[in-house]
JSON list of C-alpha atoms in Angstrom, two decimals:
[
{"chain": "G", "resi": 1, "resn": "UNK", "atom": "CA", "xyz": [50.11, 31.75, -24.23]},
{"chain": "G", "resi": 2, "resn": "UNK", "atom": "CA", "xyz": [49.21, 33.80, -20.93]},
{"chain": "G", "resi": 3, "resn": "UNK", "atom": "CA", "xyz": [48.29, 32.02, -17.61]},
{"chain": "G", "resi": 4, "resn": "UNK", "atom": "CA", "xyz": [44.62, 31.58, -17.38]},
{"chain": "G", "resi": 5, "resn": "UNK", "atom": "CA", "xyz": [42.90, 31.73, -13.52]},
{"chain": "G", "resi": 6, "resn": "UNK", "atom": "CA", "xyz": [39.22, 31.39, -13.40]},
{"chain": "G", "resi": 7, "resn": "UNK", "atom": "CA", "xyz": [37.63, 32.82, -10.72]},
{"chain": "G", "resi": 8, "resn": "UNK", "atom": "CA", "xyz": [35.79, 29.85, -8.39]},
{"chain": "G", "resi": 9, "resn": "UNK", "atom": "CA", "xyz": [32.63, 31.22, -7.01]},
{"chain": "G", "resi": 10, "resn": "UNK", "atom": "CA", "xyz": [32.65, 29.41, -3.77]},
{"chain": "G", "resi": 11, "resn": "UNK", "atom": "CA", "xyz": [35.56, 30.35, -0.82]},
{"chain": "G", "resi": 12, "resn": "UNK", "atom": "CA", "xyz": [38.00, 27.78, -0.03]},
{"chain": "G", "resi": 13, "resn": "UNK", "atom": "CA", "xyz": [36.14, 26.51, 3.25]},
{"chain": "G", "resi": 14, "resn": "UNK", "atom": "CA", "xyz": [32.53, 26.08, 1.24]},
{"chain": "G", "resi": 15, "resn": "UNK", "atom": "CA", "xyz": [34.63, 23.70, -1.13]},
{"chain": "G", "resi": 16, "resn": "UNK", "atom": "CA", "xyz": [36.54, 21.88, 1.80]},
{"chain": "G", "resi": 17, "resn": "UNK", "atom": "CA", "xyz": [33.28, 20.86, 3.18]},
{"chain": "G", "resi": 18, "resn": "UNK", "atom": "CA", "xyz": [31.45, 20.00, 0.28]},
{"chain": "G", "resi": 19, "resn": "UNK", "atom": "CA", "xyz": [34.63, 17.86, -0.89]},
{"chain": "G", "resi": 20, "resn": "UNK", "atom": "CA", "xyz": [34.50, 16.52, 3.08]},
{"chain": "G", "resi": 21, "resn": "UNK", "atom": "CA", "xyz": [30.87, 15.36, 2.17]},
{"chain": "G", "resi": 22, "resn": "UNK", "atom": "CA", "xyz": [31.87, 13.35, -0.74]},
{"chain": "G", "resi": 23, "resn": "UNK", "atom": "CA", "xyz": [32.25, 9.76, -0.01]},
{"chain": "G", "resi": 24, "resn": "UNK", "atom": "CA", "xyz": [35.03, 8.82, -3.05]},
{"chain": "G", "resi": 25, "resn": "UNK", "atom": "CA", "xyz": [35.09, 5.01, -2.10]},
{"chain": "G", "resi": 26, "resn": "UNK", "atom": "CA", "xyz": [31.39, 4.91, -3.81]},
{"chain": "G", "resi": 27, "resn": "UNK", "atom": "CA", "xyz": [31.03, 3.63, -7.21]},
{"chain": "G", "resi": 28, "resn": "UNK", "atom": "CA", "xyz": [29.32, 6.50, -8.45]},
{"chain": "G", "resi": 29, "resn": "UNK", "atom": "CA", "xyz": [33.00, 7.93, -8.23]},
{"chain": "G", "resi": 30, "resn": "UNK", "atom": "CA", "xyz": [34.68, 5.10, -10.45]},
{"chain": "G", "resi": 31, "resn": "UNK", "atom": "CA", "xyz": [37.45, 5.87, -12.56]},
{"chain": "G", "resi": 32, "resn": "UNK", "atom": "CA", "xyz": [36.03, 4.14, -15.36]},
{"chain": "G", "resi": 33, "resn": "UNK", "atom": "CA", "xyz": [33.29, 7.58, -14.96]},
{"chain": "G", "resi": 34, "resn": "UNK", "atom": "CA", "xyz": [36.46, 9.99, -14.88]},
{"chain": "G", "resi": 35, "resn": "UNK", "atom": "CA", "xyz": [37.53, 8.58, -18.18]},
{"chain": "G", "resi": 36, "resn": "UNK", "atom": "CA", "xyz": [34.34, 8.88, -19.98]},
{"chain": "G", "resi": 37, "resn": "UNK", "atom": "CA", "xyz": [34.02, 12.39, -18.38]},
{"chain": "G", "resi": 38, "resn": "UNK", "atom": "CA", "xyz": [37.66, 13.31, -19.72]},
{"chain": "G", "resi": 39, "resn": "UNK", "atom": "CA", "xyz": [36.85, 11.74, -23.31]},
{"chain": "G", "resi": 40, "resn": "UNK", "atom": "CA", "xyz": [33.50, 13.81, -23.44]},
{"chain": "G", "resi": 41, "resn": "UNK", "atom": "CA", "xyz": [35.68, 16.96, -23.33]},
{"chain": "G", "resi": 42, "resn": "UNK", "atom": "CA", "xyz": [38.68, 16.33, -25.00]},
{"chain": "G", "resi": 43, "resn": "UNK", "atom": "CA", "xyz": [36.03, 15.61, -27.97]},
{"chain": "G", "resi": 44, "resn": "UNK", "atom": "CA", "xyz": [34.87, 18.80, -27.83]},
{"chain": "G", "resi": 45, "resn": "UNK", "atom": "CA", "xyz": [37.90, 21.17, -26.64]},
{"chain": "G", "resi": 46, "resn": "UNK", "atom": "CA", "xyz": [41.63, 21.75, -27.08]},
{"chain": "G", "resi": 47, "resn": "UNK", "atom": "CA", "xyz": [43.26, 20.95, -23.97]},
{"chain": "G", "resi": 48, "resn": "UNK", "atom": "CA", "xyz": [44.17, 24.46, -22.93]},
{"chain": "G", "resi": 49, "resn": "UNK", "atom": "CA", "xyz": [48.17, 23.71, -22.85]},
{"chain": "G", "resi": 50, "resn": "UNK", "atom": "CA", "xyz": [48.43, 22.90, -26.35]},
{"chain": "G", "resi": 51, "resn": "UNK", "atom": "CA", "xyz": [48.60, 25.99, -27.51]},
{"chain": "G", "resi": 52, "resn": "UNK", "atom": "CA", "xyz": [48.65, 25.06, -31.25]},
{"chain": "G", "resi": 53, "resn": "UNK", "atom": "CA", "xyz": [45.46, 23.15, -30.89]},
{"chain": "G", "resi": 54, "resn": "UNK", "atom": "CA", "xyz": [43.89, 26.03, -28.99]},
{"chain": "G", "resi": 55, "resn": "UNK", "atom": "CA", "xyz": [44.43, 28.66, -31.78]},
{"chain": "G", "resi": 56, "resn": "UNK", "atom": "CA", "xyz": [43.53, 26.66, -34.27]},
{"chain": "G", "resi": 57, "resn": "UNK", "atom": "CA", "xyz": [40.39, 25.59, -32.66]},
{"chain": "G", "resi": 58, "resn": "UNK", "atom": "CA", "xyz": [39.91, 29.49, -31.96]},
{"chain": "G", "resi": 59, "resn": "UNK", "atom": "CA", "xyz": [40.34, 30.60, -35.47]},
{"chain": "G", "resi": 60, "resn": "UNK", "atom": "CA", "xyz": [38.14, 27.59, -37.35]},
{"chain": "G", "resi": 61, "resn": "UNK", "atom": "CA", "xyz": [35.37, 28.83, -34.54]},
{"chain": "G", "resi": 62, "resn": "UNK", "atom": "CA", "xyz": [35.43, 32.29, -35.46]},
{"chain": "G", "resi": 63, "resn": "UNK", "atom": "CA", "xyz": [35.79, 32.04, -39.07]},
{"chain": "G", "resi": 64, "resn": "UNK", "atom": "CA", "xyz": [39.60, 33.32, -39.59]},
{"chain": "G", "resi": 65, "resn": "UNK", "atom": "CA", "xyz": [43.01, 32.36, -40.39]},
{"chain": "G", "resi": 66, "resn": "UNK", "atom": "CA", "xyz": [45.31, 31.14, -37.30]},
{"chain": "G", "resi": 67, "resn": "UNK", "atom": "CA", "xyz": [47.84, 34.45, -38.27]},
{"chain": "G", "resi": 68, "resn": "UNK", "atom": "CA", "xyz": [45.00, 36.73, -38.10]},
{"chain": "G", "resi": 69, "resn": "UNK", "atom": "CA", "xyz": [44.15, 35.08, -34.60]},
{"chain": "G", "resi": 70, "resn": "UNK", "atom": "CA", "xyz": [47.61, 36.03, -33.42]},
{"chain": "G", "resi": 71, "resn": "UNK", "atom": "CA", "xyz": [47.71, 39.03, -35.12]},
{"chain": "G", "resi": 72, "resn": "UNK", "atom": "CA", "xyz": [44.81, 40.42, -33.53]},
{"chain": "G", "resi": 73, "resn": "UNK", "atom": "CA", "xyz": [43.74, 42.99, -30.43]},
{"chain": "G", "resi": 74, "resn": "UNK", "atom": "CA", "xyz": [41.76, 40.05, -29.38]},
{"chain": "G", "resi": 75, "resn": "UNK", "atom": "CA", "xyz": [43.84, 37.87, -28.91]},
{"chain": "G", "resi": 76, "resn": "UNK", "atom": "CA", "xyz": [43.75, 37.03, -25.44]},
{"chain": "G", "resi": 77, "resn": "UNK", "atom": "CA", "xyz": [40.34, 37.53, -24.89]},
{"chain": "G", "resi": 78, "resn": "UNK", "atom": "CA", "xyz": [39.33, 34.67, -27.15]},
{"chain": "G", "resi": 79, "resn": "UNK", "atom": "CA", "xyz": [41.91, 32.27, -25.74]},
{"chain": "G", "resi": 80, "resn": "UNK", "atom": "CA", "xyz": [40.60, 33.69, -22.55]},
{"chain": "G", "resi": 81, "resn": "UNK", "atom": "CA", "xyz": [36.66, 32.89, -23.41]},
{"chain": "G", "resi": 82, "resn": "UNK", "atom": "CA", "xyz": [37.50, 29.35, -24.50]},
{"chain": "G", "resi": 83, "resn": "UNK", "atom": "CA", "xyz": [39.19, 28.95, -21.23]},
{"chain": "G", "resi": 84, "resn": "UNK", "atom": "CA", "xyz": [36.45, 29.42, -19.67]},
{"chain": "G", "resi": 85, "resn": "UNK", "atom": "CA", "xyz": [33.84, 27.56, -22.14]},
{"chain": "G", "resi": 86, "resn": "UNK", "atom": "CA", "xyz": [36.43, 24.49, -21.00]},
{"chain": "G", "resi": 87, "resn": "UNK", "atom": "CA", "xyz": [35.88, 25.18, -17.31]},
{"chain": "G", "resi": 88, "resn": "UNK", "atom": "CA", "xyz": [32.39, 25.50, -17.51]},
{"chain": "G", "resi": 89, "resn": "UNK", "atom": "CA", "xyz": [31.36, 22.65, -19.37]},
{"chain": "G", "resi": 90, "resn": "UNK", "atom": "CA", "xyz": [33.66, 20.69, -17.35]},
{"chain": "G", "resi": 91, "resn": "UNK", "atom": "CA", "xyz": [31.48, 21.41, -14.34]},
{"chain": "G", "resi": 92, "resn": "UNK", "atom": "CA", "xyz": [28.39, 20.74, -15.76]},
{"chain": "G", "resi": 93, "resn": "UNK", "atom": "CA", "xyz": [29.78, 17.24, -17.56]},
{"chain": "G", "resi": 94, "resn": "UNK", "atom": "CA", "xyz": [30.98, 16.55, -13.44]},
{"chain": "G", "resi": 95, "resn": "UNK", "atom": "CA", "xyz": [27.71, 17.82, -12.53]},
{"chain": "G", "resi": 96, "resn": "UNK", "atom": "CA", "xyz": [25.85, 15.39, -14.67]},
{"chain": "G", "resi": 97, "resn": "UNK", "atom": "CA", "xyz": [27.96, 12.49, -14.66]},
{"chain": "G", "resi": 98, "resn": "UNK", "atom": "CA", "xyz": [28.16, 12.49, -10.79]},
{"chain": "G", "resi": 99, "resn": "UNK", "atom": "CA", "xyz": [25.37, 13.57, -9.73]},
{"chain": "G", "resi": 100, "resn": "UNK", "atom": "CA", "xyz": [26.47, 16.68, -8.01]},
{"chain": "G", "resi": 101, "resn": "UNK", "atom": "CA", "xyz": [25.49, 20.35, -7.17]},
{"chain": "G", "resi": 102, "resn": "UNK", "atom": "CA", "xyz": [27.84, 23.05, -8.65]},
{"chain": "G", "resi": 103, "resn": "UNK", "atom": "CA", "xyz": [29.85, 23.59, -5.21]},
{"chain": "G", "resi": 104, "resn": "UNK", "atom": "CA", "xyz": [30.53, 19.78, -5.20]},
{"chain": "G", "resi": 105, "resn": "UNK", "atom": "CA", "xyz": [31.57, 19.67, -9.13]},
{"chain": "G", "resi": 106, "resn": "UNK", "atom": "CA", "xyz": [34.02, 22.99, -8.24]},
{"chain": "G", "resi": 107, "resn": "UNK", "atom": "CA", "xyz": [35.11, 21.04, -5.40]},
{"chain": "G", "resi": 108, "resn": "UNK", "atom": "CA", "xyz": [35.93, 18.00, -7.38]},
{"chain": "G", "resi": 109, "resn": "UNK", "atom": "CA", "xyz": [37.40, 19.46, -10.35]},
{"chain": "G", "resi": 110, "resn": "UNK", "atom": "CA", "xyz": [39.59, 21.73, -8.45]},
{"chain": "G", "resi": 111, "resn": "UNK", "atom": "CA", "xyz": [40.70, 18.50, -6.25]},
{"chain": "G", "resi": 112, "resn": "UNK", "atom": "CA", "xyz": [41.21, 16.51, -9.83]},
{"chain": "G", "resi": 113, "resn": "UNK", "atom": "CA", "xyz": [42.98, 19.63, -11.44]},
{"chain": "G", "resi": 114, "resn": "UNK", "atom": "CA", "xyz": [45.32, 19.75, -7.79]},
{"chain": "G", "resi": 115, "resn": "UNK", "atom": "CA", "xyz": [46.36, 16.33, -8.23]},
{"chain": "G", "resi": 116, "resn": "UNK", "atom": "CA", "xyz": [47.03, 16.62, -12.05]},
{"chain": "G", "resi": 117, "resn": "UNK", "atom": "CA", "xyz": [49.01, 20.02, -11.92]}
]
């Protein structure tokens, strides 16, 4: 499966300060949070590097066999699109769960997602 970069909307200096405005040692921030966040979307999506899990989550979605998934033009478009579905609805779970704006939940996830990777 091909690399997948999504495209932050804020520059690298709006997300330094909002992450410098964060204050982590609050409990809003607890780990036990993190977990239910990560739980809420590993019950709804494939993690994106198992790429077994992602094409057959892809093909039961849109109705076809996991061969014809491979097989087709569209391949990586789809896996591309669910990607970003992933990304998205991270944010918004961070968003909610935190009580954050969007620059803050970019911040954090890409902070999360530097640690992790």
């Amino acid at each position: 499966m091909e690399e997948f970069d999504m495209v932050c909307p804020y520059s690298e200096l709006d997300l330094m300060i909002a992450r410098l405005g964060m204050d982590f040692g609050q409990e809003k921030y607890s780990e036990e949070k993190f977990e239910k966040v990560n739980k809420e979307i590993h019950a709804v999506f494939p993690m994106p590097n198992d790429t077994a899990t992602v094409n057959k989550h892809i093909a039961a979605e849109n109705g076809i066999s996991v061969e014809a998934l491979l097989n087709s033009p569209n391949y990586s478009i789809l896996v591309s699109d669910l990607k970003k579905r992933i990304v998205l609805a991270t944010i918004q779970k961070l968003r909610d769960e935190f009580e954050l704006d969007d620059k803050e939940a970019w911040a954090l996830l890409l902070t999360i997602s530097k640690q992790l990777g």
